[in-house]
């Protein structure tokens, strides 16, 4: 924009009070005018009403929560799950700016690859003294077990991240390059998808470059990494698991790339090759995209810290039948002292001058005196210090800390690195109703293959207001921005793959690990357990109180005792309404009901069951759709609200909402999940749990002696608890009796709430499981159990079951229910032994290598 013919300047409204600090500002030039490439976006936001902006901000926050874009999602309360604070004003760069930065990043990648191959190969730079050998050998990130491997091809850095910041002169500078676990690539994609939902028109009008080509290239490079040159190699994404604060990103990335998400326990090395442990046996793995740090990958050769890795992985890599991206040992390139030597190494390896500078750096093991001469001008930190990109300068420390640091420096200088303090460029942050100056650093990503290096056109920016600390990219606190790269041409859509490639299924289509199957099984069980107990508690809360003023009849009191007793026994929260002191608690049941609902000390309570469901869902995050995840988030919110209530009328409202949410979860599983092994195990969990709970409900009520006058109110409560009231009325059109009740709830294979229906469904789903040996289903341990249970119900005579003896009980019914109560847990044990505890005895024969 020229001075003689300035374009309209939209510095008003949101930007009316925007006053950037001295130096380079991303949005405003030295004359105080908005830069041309920011105008369209700023104008669009300024034209919105304040309420519209507030609504967009809330929608973004809600979408991030509902999609599970959280840190520490392993916790079960909304307060413990911290989401990104996504700024609705992106960081905007021109095509020319990005082209210059991209060129420098490609050069930086070539330099790092040369250095990596040399350090684990001939080590020419160490022999020539261009890089201190003690710096490399003294760093635990240098894996000596990987040095000197006989590699037919150069080691490739196939993907990674680079952190950059703009200097006050407008040029970008490299701050670091995470290569072991490039955090943020999934979050960058999720942020962009949020913008597409909220500001799609703005993105399209400004011709913002898409992120899709980067992920397309990453998929291609995964295929190229196969050591056996396969057209469709078997690839997996290796994660540390749901206990990681970044597990959402791992699951999101696995889904987007179409890779099975595995943990170390899902992989095994057999015959010098890594295998994926599935329900059908061991599948060879060709490529592992890892999100584990080097030291966590192999407990046999890399130490105790590698407990989450794969035993024998290093040996499998030596034999070159499996490849890992990025290669083990790449962590040495993250040594924060390396920038001190990279300019010279660039001239040595590439015969080129670096296009991008680094933060001025000194390794204290090589330049201690220089640092001590002017310590106030440096930021001094340990070589193994990670996570905080902006530690305090030496001059900002207290005298005691300065003295302690100088003492440590002189004692072990090789443990420390010194970097010059520098302030990144400023940029606007969109607050409630105005823009305020802040500053930030940008993380972008690259992927490399035979066709060169593809840099993500944009990335993820970590930003903060002036005076506030700038958090690391793997920190749960702080604000982030999407990064927009504007194009001078209409944005080209990614080329579609050839039609014939669409017909080729992935090598792992439908295959799931034993761990995943087990967690889906328990998702089904916990969901069913929570729903059934909720329905029972809803009945209890709607019943008149024993000690109330409404005048409860003797018959009603008798049925009330049985229903309350069932609530305590089925949740295993005792003595409650079933043990010592039960009569006193029945007179004032509020406190005990509150314990049954919200206690976290008892695994059978409603809150504990729902928390277990949420945790099991997190463990299979990659298997759940966004719609399902929104229901899980809703459950989390309702659990948090329920835990804070003490009044039973208030609780009743929350219980109703929980029942509806669990119904939605069940419907999504039935309508949206493909009928693979994972779905079969989830349904098995549901059917088994519903069978057990219904058996226990009948055992704790109907087999107990009670007067004929109490029968009707008891059966009405049981029908409500089993969600079968309407079915009974439409079918029988008669008074309530035990015999027709048992026909419907025990023996009817067409009633989805009947025990017989569950057993028939269990038998049907068991036949879909992979056979461990070539025998009929009924000859397997689980097949025998379900056959015995189903036949016992089918052969039962409900007339005899409902018969009351002189003692007042129903011994025939008790005998049948007790038998089912013993058999069904055995079925769970056999499923666990047969499918969740993977052994080599289950290995499939004749699989292609």
PDB file of C-alpha atoms in Angstrom, residues 491-745:
ATOM      1  CA  UNK A 491      -7.470 -22.285  -3.810  1.00  0.00           C
ATOM      2  CA  UNK A 492      -7.197 -25.564  -5.733  1.00  0.00           C
ATOM      3  CA  UNK A 493      -8.942 -28.539  -4.255  1.00  0.00           C
ATOM      4  CA  UNK A 494      -6.858 -31.639  -3.684  1.00  0.00           C
ATOM      5  CA  UNK A 495      -6.755 -34.110  -6.562  1.00  0.00           C
ATOM      6  CA  UNK A 496      -9.015 -37.101  -6.077  1.00  0.00           C
ATOM      7  CA  UNK A 497      -7.371 -40.538  -5.996  1.00  0.00           C
ATOM      8  CA  UNK A 498      -7.904 -42.857  -8.978  1.00  0.00           C
ATOM      9  CA  UNK A 499     -11.281 -44.576  -8.819  1.00  0.00           C
ATOM     10  CA  UNK A 500      -9.744 -48.017  -8.707  1.00  0.00           C
ATOM     11  CA  UNK A 501      -7.902 -47.151  -5.484  1.00  0.00           C
ATOM     12  CA  UNK A 502     -11.241 -46.493  -3.793  1.00  0.00           C
ATOM     13  CA  UNK A 503     -12.138 -50.153  -4.106  1.00  0.00           C
ATOM     14  CA  UNK A 504      -9.070 -51.372  -2.243  1.00  0.00           C
ATOM     15  CA  UNK A 505      -9.729 -51.776   1.499  1.00  0.00           C
ATOM     16  CA  UNK A 506      -7.060 -51.004   4.037  1.00  0.00           C
ATOM     17  CA  UNK A 507      -4.948 -53.915   5.226  1.00  0.00           C
ATOM     18  CA  UNK A 508      -6.449 -53.492   8.691  1.00  0.00           C
ATOM     19  CA  UNK A 509     -10.094 -53.058   7.692  1.00  0.00           C
ATOM     20  CA  UNK A 510     -12.241 -54.278  10.563  1.00  0.00           C
ATOM     21  CA  UNK A 511      -9.308 -55.514  12.638  1.00  0.00           C
ATOM     22  CA  UNK A 512      -9.114 -54.317  16.228  1.00  0.00           C
ATOM     23  CA  UNK A 513      -6.756 -55.048  19.047  1.00  0.00           C
ATOM     24  CA  UNK A 514      -7.653 -57.102  22.064  1.00  0.00           C
ATOM     25  CA  UNK A 515      -7.361 -53.964  24.191  1.00  0.00           C
ATOM     26  CA  UNK A 516      -9.790 -52.039  22.001  1.00  0.00           C
ATOM     27  CA  UNK A 517     -12.291 -54.901  22.006  1.00  0.00           C
ATOM     28  CA  UNK A 518     -12.116 -55.092  25.791  1.00  0.00           C
ATOM     29  CA  UNK A 519     -12.717 -51.381  26.221  1.00  0.00           C
ATOM     30  CA  UNK A 520     -15.658 -51.404  23.802  1.00  0.00           C
ATOM     31  CA  UNK A 521     -17.049 -54.380  25.724  1.00  0.00           C
ATOM     32  CA  UNK A 522     -16.851 -52.361  28.960  1.00  0.00           C
ATOM     33  CA  UNK A 523     -18.314 -49.272  27.300  1.00  0.00           C
ATOM     34  CA  UNK A 524     -21.338 -51.450  26.595  1.00  0.00           C
ATOM     35  CA  UNK A 525     -21.443 -52.861  30.112  1.00  0.00           C
ATOM     36  CA  UNK A 526     -21.013 -49.545  31.922  1.00  0.00           C
ATOM     37  CA  UNK A 527     -23.594 -47.806  29.704  1.00  0.00           C
ATOM     38  CA  UNK A 528     -26.134 -50.561  30.369  1.00  0.00           C
ATOM     39  CA  UNK A 529     -25.342 -50.666  34.078  1.00  0.00           C
ATOM     40  CA  UNK A 530     -25.798 -46.923  34.441  1.00  0.00           C
ATOM     41  CA  UNK A 531     -29.063 -46.908  32.482  1.00  0.00           C
ATOM     42  CA  UNK A 532     -30.609 -49.815  34.406  1.00  0.00           C
ATOM     43  CA  UNK A 533     -29.681 -48.417  37.807  1.00  0.00           C
ATOM     44  CA  UNK A 534     -30.965 -44.995  36.711  1.00  0.00           C
ATOM     45  CA  UNK A 535     -34.332 -46.485  35.761  1.00  0.00           C
ATOM     46  CA  UNK A 536     -34.557 -48.293  39.101  1.00  0.00           C
ATOM     47  CA  UNK A 537     -33.621 -45.155  41.047  1.00  0.00           C
ATOM     48  CA  UNK A 538     -36.160 -43.119  39.086  1.00  0.00           C
ATOM     49  CA  UNK A 539     -38.826 -45.559  40.239  1.00  0.00           C
ATOM     50  CA  UNK A 540     -37.585 -45.310  43.819  1.00  0.00           C
ATOM     51  CA  UNK A 541     -37.632 -41.513  43.814  1.00  0.00           C
ATOM     52  CA  UNK A 542     -41.178 -41.433  42.456  1.00  0.00           C
ATOM     53  CA  UNK A 543     -42.476 -43.808  45.114  1.00  0.00           C
ATOM     54  CA  UNK A 544     -44.074 -42.379  48.271  1.00  0.00           C
ATOM     55  CA  UNK A 545     -41.742 -42.178  51.263  1.00  0.00           C
ATOM     56  CA  UNK A 546     -42.084 -44.812  53.967  1.00  0.00           C
ATOM     57  CA  UNK A 547     -42.105 -42.205  56.673  1.00  0.00           C
ATOM     58  CA  UNK A 548     -44.078 -39.619  54.710  1.00  0.00           C
ATOM     59  CA  UNK A 549     -47.364 -37.980  55.614  1.00  0.00           C
ATOM     60  CA  UNK A 550     -49.319 -39.362  52.658  1.00  0.00           C
ATOM     61  CA  UNK A 551     -50.472 -42.449  54.485  1.00  0.00           C
ATOM     62  CA  UNK A 552     -48.635 -45.376  52.889  1.00  0.00           C
ATOM     63  CA  UNK A 553     -50.560 -48.621  53.231  1.00  0.00           C
ATOM     64  CA  UNK A 554     -49.085 -51.755  54.730  1.00  0.00           C
ATOM     65  CA  UNK A 555     -49.033 -53.417  51.313  1.00  0.00           C
ATOM     66  CA  UNK A 556     -47.235 -50.460  49.769  1.00  0.00           C
ATOM     67  CA  UNK A 557     -44.711 -50.467  52.588  1.00  0.00           C
ATOM     68  CA  UNK A 558     -43.926 -54.118  51.908  1.00  0.00           C
ATOM     69  CA  UNK A 559     -43.308 -53.489  48.197  1.00  0.00           C
ATOM     70  CA  UNK A 560     -41.331 -50.339  49.010  1.00  0.00           C
ATOM     71  CA  UNK A 561     -39.002 -52.316  51.253  1.00  0.00           C
ATOM     72  CA  UNK A 562     -38.292 -54.779  48.443  1.00  0.00           C
ATOM     73  CA  UNK A 563     -37.615 -52.068  45.839  1.00  0.00           C
ATOM     74  CA  UNK A 564     -35.361 -50.076  48.169  1.00  0.00           C
ATOM     75  CA  UNK A 565     -33.595 -53.297  49.130  1.00  0.00           C
ATOM     76  CA  UNK A 566     -33.022 -54.064  45.442  1.00  0.00           C
ATOM     77  CA  UNK A 567     -31.451 -50.622  44.947  1.00  0.00           C
ATOM     78  CA  UNK A 568     -28.878 -51.317  47.674  1.00  0.00           C
ATOM     79  CA  UNK A 569     -28.119 -54.871  46.628  1.00  0.00           C
ATOM     80  CA  UNK A 570     -27.810 -54.134  42.901  1.00  0.00           C
ATOM     81  CA  UNK A 571     -25.430 -51.212  43.491  1.00  0.00           C
ATOM     82  CA  UNK A 572     -23.581 -53.167  46.224  1.00  0.00           C
ATOM     83  CA  UNK A 573     -23.758 -50.141  48.524  1.00  0.00           C
ATOM     84  CA  UNK A 574     -24.327 -51.845  51.854  1.00  0.00           C
ATOM     85  CA  UNK A 575     -25.703 -52.176  54.469  1.00  0.00           C
ATOM     86  CA  UNK A 576     -28.031 -49.532  52.979  1.00  0.00           C
ATOM     87  CA  UNK A 577     -31.652 -50.667  52.755  1.00  0.00           C
ATOM     88  CA  UNK A 578     -30.728 -54.362  52.942  1.00  0.00           C
ATOM     89  CA  UNK A 579     -28.622 -54.744  56.070  1.00  0.00           C
ATOM     90  CA  UNK A 580     -28.359 -53.593  59.651  1.00  0.00           C
ATOM     91  CA  UNK A 581     -30.167 -50.316  60.245  1.00  0.00           C
ATOM     92  CA  UNK A 582     -32.243 -50.650  57.079  1.00  0.00           C
ATOM     93  CA  UNK A 583     -35.555 -49.891  58.827  1.00  0.00           C
ATOM     94  CA  UNK A 584     -34.300 -46.585  60.180  1.00  0.00           C
ATOM     95  CA  UNK A 585     -32.940 -45.583  56.771  1.00  0.00           C
ATOM     96  CA  UNK A 586     -36.247 -46.465  55.114  1.00  0.00           C
ATOM     97  CA  UNK A 587     -38.013 -43.934  57.325  1.00  0.00           C
ATOM     98  CA  UNK A 588     -35.656 -41.182  56.141  1.00  0.00           C
ATOM     99  CA  UNK A 589     -34.107 -42.495  52.910  1.00  0.00           C
ATOM    100  CA  UNK A 590     -32.728 -39.209  51.513  1.00  0.00           C
ATOM    101  CA  UNK A 591     -29.159 -39.632  52.765  1.00  0.00           C
ATOM    102  CA  UNK A 592     -28.851 -43.247  51.616  1.00  0.00           C
ATOM    103  CA  UNK A 593     -30.368 -42.495  48.201  1.00  0.00           C
ATOM    104  CA  UNK A 594     -27.921 -39.645  47.817  1.00  0.00           C
ATOM    105  CA  UNK A 595     -25.093 -42.107  48.510  1.00  0.00           C
ATOM    106  CA  UNK A 596     -26.426 -44.584  45.946  1.00  0.00           C
ATOM    107  CA  UNK A 597     -26.572 -41.834  43.332  1.00  0.00           C
ATOM    108  CA  UNK A 598     -23.421 -39.742  43.813  1.00  0.00           C
ATOM    109  CA  UNK A 599     -20.953 -41.740  45.925  1.00  0.00           C
ATOM    110  CA  UNK A 600     -17.558 -42.037  44.278  1.00  0.00           C
ATOM    111  CA  UNK A 601     -16.303 -44.463  46.927  1.00  0.00           C
ATOM    112  CA  UNK A 602     -18.593 -47.232  45.689  1.00  0.00           C
ATOM    113  CA  UNK A 603     -18.159 -48.546  42.124  1.00  0.00           C
ATOM    114  CA  UNK A 604     -21.849 -49.470  41.908  1.00  0.00           C
ATOM    115  CA  UNK A 605     -23.222 -45.930  42.342  1.00  0.00           C
ATOM    116  CA  UNK A 606     -24.705 -44.056  39.401  1.00  0.00           C
ATOM    117  CA  UNK A 607     -21.916 -41.480  39.308  1.00  0.00           C
ATOM    118  CA  UNK A 608     -19.196 -44.146  39.554  1.00  0.00           C
ATOM    119  CA  UNK A 609     -20.767 -46.169  36.732  1.00  0.00           C
ATOM    120  CA  UNK A 610     -21.018 -43.090  34.513  1.00  0.00           C
ATOM    121  CA  UNK A 611     -17.435 -42.070  35.279  1.00  0.00           C
ATOM    122  CA  UNK A 612     -16.291 -45.577  34.366  1.00  0.00           C
ATOM    123  CA  UNK A 613     -18.242 -45.296  31.104  1.00  0.00           C
ATOM    124  CA  UNK A 614     -16.581 -41.969  30.304  1.00  0.00           C
ATOM    125  CA  UNK A 615     -13.108 -43.349  31.030  1.00  0.00           C
ATOM    126  CA  UNK A 616     -13.685 -46.457  28.905  1.00  0.00           C
ATOM    127  CA  UNK A 617     -14.913 -44.210  26.094  1.00  0.00           C
ATOM    128  CA  UNK A 618     -11.706 -42.163  26.282  1.00  0.00           C
ATOM    129  CA  UNK A 619      -9.655 -45.323  25.878  1.00  0.00           C
ATOM    130  CA  UNK A 620     -11.316 -45.972  22.520  1.00  0.00           C
ATOM    131  CA  UNK A 621     -11.615 -42.327  21.462  1.00  0.00           C
ATOM    132  CA  UNK A 622     -10.612 -43.128  17.888  1.00  0.00           C
ATOM    133  CA  UNK A 623     -13.521 -45.556  17.576  1.00  0.00           C
ATOM    134  CA  UNK A 624     -16.226 -43.047  18.474  1.00  0.00           C
ATOM    135  CA  UNK A 625     -17.871 -40.607  16.094  1.00  0.00           C
ATOM    136  CA  UNK A 626     -18.158 -36.898  16.814  1.00  0.00           C
ATOM    137  CA  UNK A 627     -21.878 -37.316  17.485  1.00  0.00           C
ATOM    138  CA  UNK A 628     -21.123 -40.038  20.007  1.00  0.00           C
ATOM    139  CA  UNK A 629     -18.482 -37.869  21.582  1.00  0.00           C
ATOM    140  CA  UNK A 630     -20.980 -35.036  22.000  1.00  0.00           C
ATOM    141  CA  UNK A 631     -23.188 -37.409  23.980  1.00  0.00           C
ATOM    142  CA  UNK A 632     -20.192 -38.404  26.134  1.00  0.00           C
ATOM    143  CA  UNK A 633     -19.503 -34.726  26.778  1.00  0.00           C
ATOM    144  CA  UNK A 634     -23.151 -34.237  27.725  1.00  0.00           C
ATOM    145  CA  UNK A 635     -22.902 -37.138  30.158  1.00  0.00           C
ATOM    146  CA  UNK A 636     -19.824 -35.551  31.689  1.00  0.00           C
ATOM    147  CA  UNK A 637     -21.704 -32.294  32.228  1.00  0.00           C
ATOM    148  CA  UNK A 638     -24.714 -34.057  33.747  1.00  0.00           C
ATOM    149  CA  UNK A 639     -22.504 -36.090  36.098  1.00  0.00           C
ATOM    150  CA  UNK A 640     -20.853 -32.883  37.289  1.00  0.00           C
ATOM    151  CA  UNK A 641     -24.228 -31.246  37.912  1.00  0.00           C
ATOM    152  CA  UNK A 642     -25.652 -34.340  39.587  1.00  0.00           C
ATOM    153  CA  UNK A 643     -22.697 -34.543  41.990  1.00  0.00           C
ATOM    154  CA  UNK A 644     -23.444 -31.039  43.226  1.00  0.00           C
ATOM    155  CA  UNK A 645     -27.105 -31.685  44.110  1.00  0.00           C
ATOM    156  CA  UNK A 646     -28.536 -32.773  47.446  1.00  0.00           C
ATOM    157  CA  UNK A 647     -32.300 -32.517  46.880  1.00  0.00           C
ATOM    158  CA  UNK A 648     -33.973 -35.617  45.449  1.00  0.00           C
ATOM    159  CA  UNK A 649     -36.520 -33.633  43.347  1.00  0.00           C
ATOM    160  CA  UNK A 650     -33.606 -31.838  41.691  1.00  0.00           C
ATOM    161  CA  UNK A 651     -31.834 -35.164  41.202  1.00  0.00           C
ATOM    162  CA  UNK A 652     -34.901 -36.625  39.516  1.00  0.00           C
ATOM    163  CA  UNK A 653     -34.664 -34.026  36.752  1.00  0.00           C
ATOM    164  CA  UNK A 654     -30.989 -34.862  36.190  1.00  0.00           C
ATOM    165  CA  UNK A 655     -31.719 -38.604  36.220  1.00  0.00           C
ATOM    166  CA  UNK A 656     -34.293 -38.125  33.466  1.00  0.00           C
ATOM    167  CA  UNK A 657     -31.751 -36.253  31.341  1.00  0.00           C
ATOM    168  CA  UNK A 658     -29.135 -38.930  31.968  1.00  0.00           C
ATOM    169  CA  UNK A 659     -31.533 -41.654  30.835  1.00  0.00           C
ATOM    170  CA  UNK A 660     -32.208 -39.706  27.634  1.00  0.00           C
ATOM    171  CA  UNK A 661     -28.470 -39.185  27.013  1.00  0.00           C
ATOM    172  CA  UNK A 662     -27.748 -42.882  27.531  1.00  0.00           C
ATOM    173  CA  UNK A 663     -30.578 -43.715  25.160  1.00  0.00           C
ATOM    174  CA  UNK A 664     -28.963 -41.472  22.567  1.00  0.00           C
ATOM    175  CA  UNK A 665     -25.655 -43.264  23.100  1.00  0.00           C
ATOM    176  CA  UNK A 666     -27.324 -46.629  22.547  1.00  0.00           C
ATOM    177  CA  UNK A 667     -29.099 -45.390  19.422  1.00  0.00           C
ATOM    178  CA  UNK A 668     -25.892 -44.016  17.892  1.00  0.00           C
ATOM    179  CA  UNK A 669     -24.140 -47.333  18.495  1.00  0.00           C
ATOM    180  CA  UNK A 670     -26.969 -49.260  16.846  1.00  0.00           C
ATOM    181  CA  UNK A 671     -27.411 -46.948  13.865  1.00  0.00           C
ATOM    182  CA  UNK A 672     -23.920 -45.606  13.140  1.00  0.00           C
ATOM    183  CA  UNK A 673     -21.348 -48.253  14.086  1.00  0.00           C
ATOM    184  CA  UNK A 674     -20.274 -50.687  11.407  1.00  0.00           C
ATOM    185  CA  UNK A 675     -21.010 -54.296  12.279  1.00  0.00           C
ATOM    186  CA  UNK A 676     -17.417 -55.246  12.939  1.00  0.00           C
ATOM    187  CA  UNK A 677     -15.892 -57.054  15.882  1.00  0.00           C
ATOM    188  CA  UNK A 678     -15.817 -53.872  17.946  1.00  0.00           C
ATOM    189  CA  UNK A 679     -19.564 -53.467  17.608  1.00  0.00           C
ATOM    190  CA  UNK A 680     -20.158 -57.124  18.459  1.00  0.00           C
ATOM    191  CA  UNK A 681     -18.162 -56.781  21.677  1.00  0.00           C
ATOM    192  CA  UNK A 682     -19.967 -53.578  22.641  1.00  0.00           C
ATOM    193  CA  UNK A 683     -23.327 -55.293  22.144  1.00  0.00           C
ATOM    194  CA  UNK A 684     -22.093 -58.352  24.041  1.00  0.00           C
ATOM    195  CA  UNK A 685     -21.249 -56.081  26.956  1.00  0.00           C
ATOM    196  CA  UNK A 686     -24.693 -54.460  26.839  1.00  0.00           C
ATOM    197  CA  UNK A 687     -26.617 -57.730  26.613  1.00  0.00           C
ATOM    198  CA  UNK A 688     -24.589 -59.432  29.304  1.00  0.00           C
ATOM    199  CA  UNK A 689     -24.954 -56.523  31.717  1.00  0.00           C
ATOM    200  CA  UNK A 690     -28.703 -56.215  31.099  1.00  0.00           C
ATOM    201  CA  UNK A 691     -29.081 -59.976  31.722  1.00  0.00           C
ATOM    202  CA  UNK A 692     -27.156 -59.803  34.985  1.00  0.00           C
ATOM    203  CA  UNK A 693     -29.011 -56.766  36.283  1.00  0.00           C
ATOM    204  CA  UNK A 694     -32.427 -58.137  35.395  1.00  0.00           C
ATOM    205  CA  UNK A 695     -31.594 -61.472  37.022  1.00  0.00           C
ATOM    206  CA  UNK A 696     -30.416 -59.662  40.155  1.00  0.00           C
ATOM    207  CA  UNK A 697     -33.512 -57.448  40.197  1.00  0.00           C
ATOM    208  CA  UNK A 698     -35.813 -60.468  40.115  1.00  0.00           C
ATOM    209  CA  UNK A 699     -33.708 -62.380  42.676  1.00  0.00           C
ATOM    210  CA  UNK A 700     -33.854 -59.528  45.181  1.00  0.00           C
ATOM    211  CA  UNK A 701     -37.611 -59.028  44.842  1.00  0.00           C
ATOM    212  CA  UNK A 702     -39.764 -61.886  43.514  1.00  0.00           C
ATOM    213  CA  UNK A 703     -38.115 -64.842  45.265  1.00  0.00           C
ATOM    214  CA  UNK A 704     -38.478 -63.148  48.644  1.00  0.00           C
ATOM    215  CA  UNK A 705     -41.672 -64.045  50.534  1.00  0.00           C
ATOM    216  CA  UNK A 706     -44.256 -61.226  50.472  1.00  0.00           C
ATOM    217  CA  UNK A 707     -48.015 -61.006  50.875  1.00  0.00           C
ATOM    218  CA  UNK A 708     -50.318 -61.349  47.840  1.00  0.00           C
ATOM    219  CA  UNK A 709     -51.640 -57.826  48.531  1.00  0.00           C
ATOM    220  CA  UNK A 710     -48.168 -56.350  47.971  1.00  0.00           C
ATOM    221  CA  UNK A 711     -47.805 -58.090  44.606  1.00  0.00           C
ATOM    222  CA  UNK A 712     -49.465 -55.446  42.444  1.00  0.00           C
ATOM    223  CA  UNK A 713     -47.462 -52.363  43.599  1.00  0.00           C
ATOM    224  CA  UNK A 714     -44.256 -54.431  43.470  1.00  0.00           C
ATOM    225  CA  UNK A 715     -44.854 -55.660  39.915  1.00  0.00           C
ATOM    226  CA  UNK A 716     -45.830 -52.140  38.791  1.00  0.00           C
ATOM    227  CA  UNK A 717     -42.504 -50.866  40.100  1.00  0.00           C
ATOM    228  CA  UNK A 718     -40.599 -53.715  38.412  1.00  0.00           C
ATOM    229  CA  UNK A 719     -42.301 -53.092  35.072  1.00  0.00           C
ATOM    230  CA  UNK A 720     -41.375 -49.413  35.303  1.00  0.00           C
ATOM    231  CA  UNK A 721     -37.791 -50.281  36.224  1.00  0.00           C
ATOM    232  CA  UNK A 722     -37.516 -52.618  33.210  1.00  0.00           C
ATOM    233  CA  UNK A 723     -39.257 -50.128  30.884  1.00  0.00           C
ATOM    234  CA  UNK A 724     -41.973 -52.680  30.081  1.00  0.00           C
ATOM    235  CA  UNK A 725     -45.159 -51.160  31.528  1.00  0.00           C
ATOM    236  CA  UNK A 726     -46.764 -50.287  28.192  1.00  0.00           C
ATOM    237  CA  UNK A 727     -45.787 -53.629  26.634  1.00  0.00           C
ATOM    238  CA  UNK A 728     -47.459 -55.502  29.480  1.00  0.00           C
ATOM    239  CA  UNK A 729     -50.670 -53.466  29.325  1.00  0.00           C
ATOM    240  CA  UNK A 730     -51.047 -53.780  25.567  1.00  0.00           C
ATOM    241  CA  UNK A 731     -50.346 -57.498  25.589  1.00  0.00           C
ATOM    242  CA  UNK A 732     -52.199 -58.852  28.617  1.00  0.00           C
ATOM    243  CA  UNK A 733     -54.996 -56.355  29.370  1.00  0.00           C
ATOM    244  CA  UNK A 734     -55.370 -57.934  32.782  1.00  0.00           C
ATOM    245  CA  UNK A 735     -54.457 -57.417  36.400  1.00  0.00           C
ATOM    246  CA  UNK A 736     -50.828 -57.771  37.330  1.00  0.00           C
ATOM    247  CA  UNK A 737     -49.773 -61.285  38.290  1.00  0.00           C
ATOM    248  CA  UNK A 738     -46.359 -62.882  38.601  1.00  0.00           C
ATOM    249  CA  UNK A 739     -46.979 -65.501  35.897  1.00  0.00           C
ATOM    250  CA  UNK A 740     -47.618 -63.101  32.955  1.00  0.00           C
ATOM    251  CA  UNK A 741     -44.910 -60.841  34.356  1.00  0.00           C
ATOM    252  CA  UNK A 742     -42.373 -63.687  34.100  1.00  0.00           C
ATOM    253  CA  UNK A 743     -43.636 -64.559  30.632  1.00  0.00           C
ATOM    254  CA  UNK A 744     -42.763 -61.030  29.537  1.00  0.00           C
ATOM    255  CA  UNK A 745     -39.616 -60.212  31.549  1.00  0.00           C
TER     256      UNK A 745
END
